[in-house]
PDB file of C-alpha atoms in Angstrom:
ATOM      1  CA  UNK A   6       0.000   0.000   0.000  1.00  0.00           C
ATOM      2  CA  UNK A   7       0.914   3.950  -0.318  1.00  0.00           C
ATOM      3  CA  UNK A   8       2.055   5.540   2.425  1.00  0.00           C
ATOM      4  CA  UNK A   9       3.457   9.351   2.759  1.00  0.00           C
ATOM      5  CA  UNK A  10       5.895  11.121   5.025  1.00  0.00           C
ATOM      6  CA  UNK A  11       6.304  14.227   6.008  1.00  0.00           C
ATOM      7  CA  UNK A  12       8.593  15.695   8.465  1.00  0.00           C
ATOM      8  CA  UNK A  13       9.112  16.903  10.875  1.00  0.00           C
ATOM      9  CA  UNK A  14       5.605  17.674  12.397  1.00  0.00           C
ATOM     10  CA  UNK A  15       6.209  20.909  14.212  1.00  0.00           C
ATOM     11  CA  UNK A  16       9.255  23.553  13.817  1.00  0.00           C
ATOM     12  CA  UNK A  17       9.480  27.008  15.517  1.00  0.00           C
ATOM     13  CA  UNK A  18      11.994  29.257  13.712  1.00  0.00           C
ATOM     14  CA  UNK A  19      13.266  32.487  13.999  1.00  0.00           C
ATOM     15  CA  UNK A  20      12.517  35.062  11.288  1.00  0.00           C
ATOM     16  CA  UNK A  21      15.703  34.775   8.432  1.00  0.00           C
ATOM     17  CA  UNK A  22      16.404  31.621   9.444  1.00  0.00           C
ATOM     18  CA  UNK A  23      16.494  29.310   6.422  1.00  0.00           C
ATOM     19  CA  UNK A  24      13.774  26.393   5.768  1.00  0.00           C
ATOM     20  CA  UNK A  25      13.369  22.625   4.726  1.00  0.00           C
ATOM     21  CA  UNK A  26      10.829  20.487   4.682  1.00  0.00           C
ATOM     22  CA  UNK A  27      10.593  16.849   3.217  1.00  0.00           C
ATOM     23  CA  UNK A  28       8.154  14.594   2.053  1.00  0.00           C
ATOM     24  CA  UNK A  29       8.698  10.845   0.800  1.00  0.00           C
ATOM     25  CA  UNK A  30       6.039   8.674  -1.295  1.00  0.00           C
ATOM     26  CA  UNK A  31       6.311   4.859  -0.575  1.00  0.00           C
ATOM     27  CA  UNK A  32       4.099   2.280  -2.659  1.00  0.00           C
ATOM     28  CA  UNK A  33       4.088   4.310  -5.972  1.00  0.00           C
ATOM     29  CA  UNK A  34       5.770   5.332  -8.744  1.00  0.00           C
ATOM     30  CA  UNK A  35       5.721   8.905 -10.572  1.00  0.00           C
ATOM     31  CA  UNK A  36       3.389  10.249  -8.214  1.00  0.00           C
ATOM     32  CA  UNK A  37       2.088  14.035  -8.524  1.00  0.00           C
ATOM     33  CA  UNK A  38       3.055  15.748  -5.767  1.00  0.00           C
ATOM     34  CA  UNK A  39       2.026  18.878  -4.109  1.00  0.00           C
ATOM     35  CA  UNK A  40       2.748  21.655  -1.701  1.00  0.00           C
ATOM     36  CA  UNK A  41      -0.027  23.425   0.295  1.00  0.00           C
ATOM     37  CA  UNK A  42      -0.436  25.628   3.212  1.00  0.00           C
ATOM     38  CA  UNK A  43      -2.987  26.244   5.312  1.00  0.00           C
ATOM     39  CA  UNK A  44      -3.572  29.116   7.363  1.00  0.00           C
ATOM     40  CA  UNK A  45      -5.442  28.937  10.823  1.00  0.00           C
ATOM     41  CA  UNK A  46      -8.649  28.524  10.013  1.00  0.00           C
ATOM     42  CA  UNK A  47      -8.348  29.118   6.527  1.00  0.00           C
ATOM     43  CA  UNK A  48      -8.651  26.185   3.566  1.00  0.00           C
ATOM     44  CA  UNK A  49      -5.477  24.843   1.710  1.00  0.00           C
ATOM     45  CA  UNK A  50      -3.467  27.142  -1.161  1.00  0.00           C
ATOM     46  CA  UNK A  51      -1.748  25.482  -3.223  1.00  0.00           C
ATOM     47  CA  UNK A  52       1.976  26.566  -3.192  1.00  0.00           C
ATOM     48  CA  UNK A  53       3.627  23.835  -5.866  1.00  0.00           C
ATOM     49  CA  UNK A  54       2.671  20.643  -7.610  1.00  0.00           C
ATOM     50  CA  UNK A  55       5.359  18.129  -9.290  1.00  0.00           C
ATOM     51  CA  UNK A  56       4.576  15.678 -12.277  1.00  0.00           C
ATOM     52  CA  UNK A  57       8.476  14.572 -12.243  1.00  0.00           C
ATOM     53  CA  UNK A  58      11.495  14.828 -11.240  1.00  0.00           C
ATOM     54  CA  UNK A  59      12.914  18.027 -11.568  1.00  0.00           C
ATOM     55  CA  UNK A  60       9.461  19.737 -12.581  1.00  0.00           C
ATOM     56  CA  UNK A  61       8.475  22.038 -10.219  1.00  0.00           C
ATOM     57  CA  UNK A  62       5.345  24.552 -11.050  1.00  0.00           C
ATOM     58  CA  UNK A  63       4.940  27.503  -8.822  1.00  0.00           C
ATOM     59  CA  UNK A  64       1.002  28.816  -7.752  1.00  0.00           C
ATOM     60  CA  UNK A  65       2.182  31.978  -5.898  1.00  0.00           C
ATOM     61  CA  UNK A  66       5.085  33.965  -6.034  1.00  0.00           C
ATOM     62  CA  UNK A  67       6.120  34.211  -2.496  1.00  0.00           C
ATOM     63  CA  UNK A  68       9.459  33.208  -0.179  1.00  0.00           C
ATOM     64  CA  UNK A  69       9.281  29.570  -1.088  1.00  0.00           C
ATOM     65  CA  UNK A  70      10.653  27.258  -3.223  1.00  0.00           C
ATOM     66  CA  UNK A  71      10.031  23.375  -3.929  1.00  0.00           C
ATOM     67  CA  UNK A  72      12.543  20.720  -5.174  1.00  0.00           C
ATOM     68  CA  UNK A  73      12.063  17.284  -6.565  1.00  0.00           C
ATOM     69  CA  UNK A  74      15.634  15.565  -6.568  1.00  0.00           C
ATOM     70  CA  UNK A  75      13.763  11.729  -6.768  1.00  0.00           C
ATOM     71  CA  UNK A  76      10.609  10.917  -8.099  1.00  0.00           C
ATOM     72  CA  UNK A  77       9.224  10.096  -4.742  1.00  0.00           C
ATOM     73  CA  UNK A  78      10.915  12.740  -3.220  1.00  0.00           C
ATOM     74  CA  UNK A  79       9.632  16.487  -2.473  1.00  0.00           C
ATOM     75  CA  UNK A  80      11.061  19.540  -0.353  1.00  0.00           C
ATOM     76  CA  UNK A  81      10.033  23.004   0.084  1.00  0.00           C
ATOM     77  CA  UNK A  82      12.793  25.377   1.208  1.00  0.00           C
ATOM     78  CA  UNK A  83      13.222  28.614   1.614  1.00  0.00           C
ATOM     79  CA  UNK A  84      16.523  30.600   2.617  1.00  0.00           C
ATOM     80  CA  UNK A  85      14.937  33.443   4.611  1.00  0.00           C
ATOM     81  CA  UNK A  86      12.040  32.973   6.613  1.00  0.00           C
ATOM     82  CA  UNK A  87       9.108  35.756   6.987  1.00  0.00           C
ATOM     83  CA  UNK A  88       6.546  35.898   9.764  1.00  0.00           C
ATOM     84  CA  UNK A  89       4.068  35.517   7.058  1.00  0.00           C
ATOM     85  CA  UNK A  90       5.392  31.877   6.118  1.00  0.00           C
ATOM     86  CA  UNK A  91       3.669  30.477   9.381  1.00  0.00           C
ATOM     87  CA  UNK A  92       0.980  27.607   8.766  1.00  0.00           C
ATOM     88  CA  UNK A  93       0.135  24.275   8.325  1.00  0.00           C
ATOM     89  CA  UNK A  94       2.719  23.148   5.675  1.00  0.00           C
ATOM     90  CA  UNK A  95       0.807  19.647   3.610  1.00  0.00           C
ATOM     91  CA  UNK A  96       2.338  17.570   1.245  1.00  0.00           C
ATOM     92  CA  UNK A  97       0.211  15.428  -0.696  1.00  0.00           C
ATOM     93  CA  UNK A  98       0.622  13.229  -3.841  1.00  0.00           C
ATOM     94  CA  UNK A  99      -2.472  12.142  -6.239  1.00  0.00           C
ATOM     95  CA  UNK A 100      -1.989   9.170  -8.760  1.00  0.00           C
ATOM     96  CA  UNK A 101      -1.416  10.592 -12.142  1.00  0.00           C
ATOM     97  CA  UNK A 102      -3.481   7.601 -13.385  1.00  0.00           C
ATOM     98  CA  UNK A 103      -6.535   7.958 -11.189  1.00  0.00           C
ATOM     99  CA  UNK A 104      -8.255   9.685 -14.487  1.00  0.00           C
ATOM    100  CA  UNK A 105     -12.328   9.037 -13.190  1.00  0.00           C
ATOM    101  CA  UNK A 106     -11.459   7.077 -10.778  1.00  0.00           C
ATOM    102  CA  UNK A 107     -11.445   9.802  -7.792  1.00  0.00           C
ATOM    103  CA  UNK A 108      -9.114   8.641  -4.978  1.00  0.00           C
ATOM    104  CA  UNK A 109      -8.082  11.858  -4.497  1.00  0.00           C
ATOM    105  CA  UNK A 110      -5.353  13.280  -2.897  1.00  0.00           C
ATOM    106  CA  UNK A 111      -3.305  11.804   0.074  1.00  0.00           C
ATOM    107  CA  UNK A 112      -1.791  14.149   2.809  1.00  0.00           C
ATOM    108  CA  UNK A 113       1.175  13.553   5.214  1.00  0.00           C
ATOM    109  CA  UNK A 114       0.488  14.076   8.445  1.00  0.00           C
ATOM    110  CA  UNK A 115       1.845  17.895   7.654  1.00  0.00           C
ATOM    111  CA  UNK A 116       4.639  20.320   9.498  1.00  0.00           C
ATOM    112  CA  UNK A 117       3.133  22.965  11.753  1.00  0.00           C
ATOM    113  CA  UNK A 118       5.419  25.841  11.448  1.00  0.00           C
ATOM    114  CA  UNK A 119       5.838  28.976  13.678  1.00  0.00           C
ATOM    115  CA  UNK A 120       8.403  31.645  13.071  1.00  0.00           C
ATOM    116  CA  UNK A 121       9.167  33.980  15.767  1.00  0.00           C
TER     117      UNK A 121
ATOM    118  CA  UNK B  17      -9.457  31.465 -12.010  1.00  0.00           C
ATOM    119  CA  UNK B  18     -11.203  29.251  -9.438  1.00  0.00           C
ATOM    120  CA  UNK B  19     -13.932  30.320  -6.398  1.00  0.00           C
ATOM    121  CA  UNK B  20     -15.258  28.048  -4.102  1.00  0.00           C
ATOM    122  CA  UNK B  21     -17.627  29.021  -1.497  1.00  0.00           C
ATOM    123  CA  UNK B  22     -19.067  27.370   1.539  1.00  0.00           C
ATOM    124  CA  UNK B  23     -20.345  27.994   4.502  1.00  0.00           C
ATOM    125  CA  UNK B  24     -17.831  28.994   7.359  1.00  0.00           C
ATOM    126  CA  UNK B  25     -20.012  27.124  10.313  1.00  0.00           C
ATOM    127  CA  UNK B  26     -22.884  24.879  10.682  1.00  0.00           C
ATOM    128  CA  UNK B  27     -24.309  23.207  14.119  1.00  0.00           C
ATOM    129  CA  UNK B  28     -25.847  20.151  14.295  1.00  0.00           C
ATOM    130  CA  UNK B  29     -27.229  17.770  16.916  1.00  0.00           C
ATOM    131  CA  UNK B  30     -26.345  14.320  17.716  1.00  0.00           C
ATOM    132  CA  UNK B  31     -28.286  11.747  16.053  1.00  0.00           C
ATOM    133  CA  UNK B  32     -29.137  13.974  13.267  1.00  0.00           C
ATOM    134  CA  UNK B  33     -29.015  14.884   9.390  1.00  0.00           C
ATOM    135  CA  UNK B  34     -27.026  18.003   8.189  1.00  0.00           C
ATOM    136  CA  UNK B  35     -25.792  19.201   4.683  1.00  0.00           C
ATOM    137  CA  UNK B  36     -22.444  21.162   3.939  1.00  0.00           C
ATOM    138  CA  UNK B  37     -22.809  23.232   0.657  1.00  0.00           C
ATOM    139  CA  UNK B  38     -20.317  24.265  -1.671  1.00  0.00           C
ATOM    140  CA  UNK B  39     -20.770  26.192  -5.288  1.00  0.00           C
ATOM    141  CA  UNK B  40     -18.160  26.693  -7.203  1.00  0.00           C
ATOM    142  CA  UNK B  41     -16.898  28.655 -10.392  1.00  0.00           C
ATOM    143  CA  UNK B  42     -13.693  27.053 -12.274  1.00  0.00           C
ATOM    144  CA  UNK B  43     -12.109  27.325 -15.278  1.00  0.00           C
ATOM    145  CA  UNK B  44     -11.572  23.918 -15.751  1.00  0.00           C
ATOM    146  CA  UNK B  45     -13.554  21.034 -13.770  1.00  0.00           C
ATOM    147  CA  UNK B  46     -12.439  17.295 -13.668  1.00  0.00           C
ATOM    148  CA  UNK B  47     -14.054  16.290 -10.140  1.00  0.00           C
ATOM    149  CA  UNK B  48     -15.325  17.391  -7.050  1.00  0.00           C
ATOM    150  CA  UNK B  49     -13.828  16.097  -3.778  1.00  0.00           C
ATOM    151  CA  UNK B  50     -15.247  16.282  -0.117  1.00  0.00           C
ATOM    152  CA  UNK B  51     -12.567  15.592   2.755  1.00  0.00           C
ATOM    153  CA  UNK B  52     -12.877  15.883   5.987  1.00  0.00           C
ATOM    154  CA  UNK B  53     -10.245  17.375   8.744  1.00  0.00           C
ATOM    155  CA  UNK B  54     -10.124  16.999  11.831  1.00  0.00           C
ATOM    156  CA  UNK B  55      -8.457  19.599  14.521  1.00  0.00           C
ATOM    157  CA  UNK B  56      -4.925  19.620  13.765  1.00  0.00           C
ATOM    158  CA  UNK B  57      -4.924  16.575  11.532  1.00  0.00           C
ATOM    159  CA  UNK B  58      -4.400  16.138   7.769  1.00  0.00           C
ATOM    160  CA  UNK B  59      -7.546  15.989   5.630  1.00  0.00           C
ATOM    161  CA  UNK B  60      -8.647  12.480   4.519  1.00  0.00           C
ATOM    162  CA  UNK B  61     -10.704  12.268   1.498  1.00  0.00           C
ATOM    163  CA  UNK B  62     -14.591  11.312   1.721  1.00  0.00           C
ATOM    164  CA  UNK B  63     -15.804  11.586  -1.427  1.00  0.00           C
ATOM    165  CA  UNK B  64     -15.675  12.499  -5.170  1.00  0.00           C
ATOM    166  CA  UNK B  65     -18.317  13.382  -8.050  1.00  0.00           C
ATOM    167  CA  UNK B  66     -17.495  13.566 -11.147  1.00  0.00           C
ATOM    168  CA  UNK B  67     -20.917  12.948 -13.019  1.00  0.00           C
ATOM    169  CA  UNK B  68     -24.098  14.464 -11.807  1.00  0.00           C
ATOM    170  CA  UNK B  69     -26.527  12.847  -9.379  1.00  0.00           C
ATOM    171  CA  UNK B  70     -25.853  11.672  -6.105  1.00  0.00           C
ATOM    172  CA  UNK B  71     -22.959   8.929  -4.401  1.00  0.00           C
ATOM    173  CA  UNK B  72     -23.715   7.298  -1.478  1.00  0.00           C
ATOM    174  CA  UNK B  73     -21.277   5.960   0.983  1.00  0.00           C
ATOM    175  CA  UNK B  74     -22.622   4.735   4.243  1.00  0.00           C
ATOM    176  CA  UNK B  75     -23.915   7.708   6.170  1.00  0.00           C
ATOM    177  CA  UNK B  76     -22.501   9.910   3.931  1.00  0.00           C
ATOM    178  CA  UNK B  77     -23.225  10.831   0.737  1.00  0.00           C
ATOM    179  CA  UNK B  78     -22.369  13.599  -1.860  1.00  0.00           C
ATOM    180  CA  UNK B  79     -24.639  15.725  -4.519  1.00  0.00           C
ATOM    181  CA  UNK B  80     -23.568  17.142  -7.895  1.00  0.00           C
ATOM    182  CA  UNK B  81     -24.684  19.291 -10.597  1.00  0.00           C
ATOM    183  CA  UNK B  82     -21.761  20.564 -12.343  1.00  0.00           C
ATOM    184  CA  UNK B  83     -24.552  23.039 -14.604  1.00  0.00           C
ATOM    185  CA  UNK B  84     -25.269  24.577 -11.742  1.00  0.00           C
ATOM    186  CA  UNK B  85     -21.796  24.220 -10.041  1.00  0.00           C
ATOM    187  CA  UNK B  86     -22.912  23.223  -6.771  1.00  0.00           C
ATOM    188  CA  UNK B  87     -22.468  20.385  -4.718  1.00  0.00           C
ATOM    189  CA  UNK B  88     -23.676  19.099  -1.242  1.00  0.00           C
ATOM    190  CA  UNK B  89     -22.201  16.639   1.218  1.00  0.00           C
ATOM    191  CA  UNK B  90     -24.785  14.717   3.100  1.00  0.00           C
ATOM    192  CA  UNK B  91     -24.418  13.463   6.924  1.00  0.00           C
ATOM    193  CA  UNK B  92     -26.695  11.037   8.352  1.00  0.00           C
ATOM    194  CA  UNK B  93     -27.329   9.533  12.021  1.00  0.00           C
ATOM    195  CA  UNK B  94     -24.387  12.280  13.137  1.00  0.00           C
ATOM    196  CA  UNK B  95     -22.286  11.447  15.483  1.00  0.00           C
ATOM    197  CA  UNK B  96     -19.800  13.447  18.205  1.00  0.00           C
ATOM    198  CA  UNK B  97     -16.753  12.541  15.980  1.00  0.00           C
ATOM    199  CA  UNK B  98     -18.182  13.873  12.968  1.00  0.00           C
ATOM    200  CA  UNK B  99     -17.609  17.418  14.562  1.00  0.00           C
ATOM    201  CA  UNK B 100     -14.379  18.559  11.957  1.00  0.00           C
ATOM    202  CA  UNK B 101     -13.782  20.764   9.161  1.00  0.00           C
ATOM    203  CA  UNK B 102     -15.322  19.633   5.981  1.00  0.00           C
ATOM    204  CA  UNK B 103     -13.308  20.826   2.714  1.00  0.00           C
ATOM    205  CA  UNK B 104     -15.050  20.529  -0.597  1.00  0.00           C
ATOM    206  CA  UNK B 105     -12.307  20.728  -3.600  1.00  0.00           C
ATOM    207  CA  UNK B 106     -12.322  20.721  -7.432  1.00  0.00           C
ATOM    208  CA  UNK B 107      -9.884  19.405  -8.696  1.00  0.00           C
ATOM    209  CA  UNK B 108      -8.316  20.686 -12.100  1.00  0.00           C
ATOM    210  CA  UNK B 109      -8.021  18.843 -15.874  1.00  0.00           C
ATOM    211  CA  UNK B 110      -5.218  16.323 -15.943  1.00  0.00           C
ATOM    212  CA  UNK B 111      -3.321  18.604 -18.421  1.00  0.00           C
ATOM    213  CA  UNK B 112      -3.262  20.764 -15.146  1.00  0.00           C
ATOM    214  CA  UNK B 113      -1.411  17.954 -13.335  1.00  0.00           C
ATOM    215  CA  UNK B 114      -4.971  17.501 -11.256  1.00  0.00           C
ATOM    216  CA  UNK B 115      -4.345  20.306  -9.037  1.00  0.00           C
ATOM    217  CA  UNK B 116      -7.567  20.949  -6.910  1.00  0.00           C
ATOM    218  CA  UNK B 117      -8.358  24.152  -4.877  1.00  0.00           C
ATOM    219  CA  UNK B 118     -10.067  23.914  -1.882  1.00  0.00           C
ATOM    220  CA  UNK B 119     -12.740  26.014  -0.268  1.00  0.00           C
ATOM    221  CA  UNK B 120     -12.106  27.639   3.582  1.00  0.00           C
ATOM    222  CA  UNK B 121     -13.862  24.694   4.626  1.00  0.00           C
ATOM    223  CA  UNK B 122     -17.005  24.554   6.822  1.00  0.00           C
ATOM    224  CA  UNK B 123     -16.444  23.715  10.490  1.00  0.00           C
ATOM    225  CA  UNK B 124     -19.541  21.356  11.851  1.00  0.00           C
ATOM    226  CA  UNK B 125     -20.258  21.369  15.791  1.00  0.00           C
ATOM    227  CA  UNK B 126     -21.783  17.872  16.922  1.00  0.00           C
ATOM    228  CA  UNK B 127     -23.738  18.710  20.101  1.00  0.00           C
ATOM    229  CA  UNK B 128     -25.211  15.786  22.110  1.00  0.00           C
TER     230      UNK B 128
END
């Protein structure tokens, strides 16, 4: 079976401090993947998605940015952080062969982050 | 561009039927998803339309009409751990990589 993780699940960090998060995809192969963040009582934005490795597609210009080194592998970073970057960081990954089929997306457990 | 609207908070009482609605205007449409989130958790998926009419999964169930781009989701027989966040999402055409956007979600109070 699929499984997704996502680490690690909360980080407090001072403001200009630099940022990485990971997320690994067992059980699959060349998964979309995605970056969202959700503020407090807000719904999910979409901050990146990933069809391969290496393609990253940005939704909103901001202090982020998302790699893909392996296919099952996906990290947003950033090398300054903002008080503004705070949330509920959530990878997820969809199966880019579920075409009617409607599974949806999975989501890691997610990163709660806090800068100070 | 893509809006989705839905209701910010809905009360309910044990034991009984409520429905979460969501419209929604999109510039492309290939499914609409209902997940559910608890406090502090992840969302897990629910449900997903993709053809008018209605899909039924045990107490829940989920409405579509994509000509009037608005969907329902459908609790029955609720119980206290159905009090969560419920996110209705539409997810984008496959040449879009399947990206969905979500609404702000609609946070449901179970009260005994």
């Amino acid at each position: 079976s699929q499984t997704i993780h996502q680490w690690p699940a909360t980080l407090v960090q001072p403001v200009g401090s630099p940022l990485s998060l990971e997320c690994t995809v067992e059980g699959t192969s060349n998964p979309n993947l995605y970056w969202y963040r959700q503020a407090a009582g807000r719904g999910l934005q979409l901050l990146f998605y990933s069809v391969g490795i290496g393609q990253i597609s940005s939704e909103v210009p901001q202090n982020l940015s998302a790699s893909r080194p392996q296919d099952r592998q996906f990290i947003l970073s950033s090398k300054k952080l903002l008080l503004s970057d705070s949330g509920f960081y959530l990878c997820a990954w969809s199966d880019p062969l579920d075409r009617g089929i409607g599974y949806g997306y999975t989501f890691g457990s997610g990163t709660r982050l806090t800068v100070v | 561009g893509q809006n989705i609207d839905q209701p910010t908070e809905m009360t309910a009482t044990e034991g009984a039927i409520v429905q979460i609605n969501c419209t929604y205007q999109t510039s492309g449409f290939n499914g609409l998803f209902w997940y559910q989130q608890h406090a502090g958790e992840a969302p897990t998926f629910l449900s997903y339309n993709v053809l008018d009419g209605l899909e039924e999964k045990g107490r829940f169930s989920s409405f579509l009409s994509r000509s009037k781009g608005y969907s329902y989701l459908l609790l029955k027989e609720l119980q206290m751990k159905d009090s969560a966040s419920y996110l209705c999402a539409v997810r984008d055409q496959w040449a879009n990589a399947g990206k969905s956007t979500f609404g702000d979600g609609t946070t449901l109070t179970v009260k005994p």
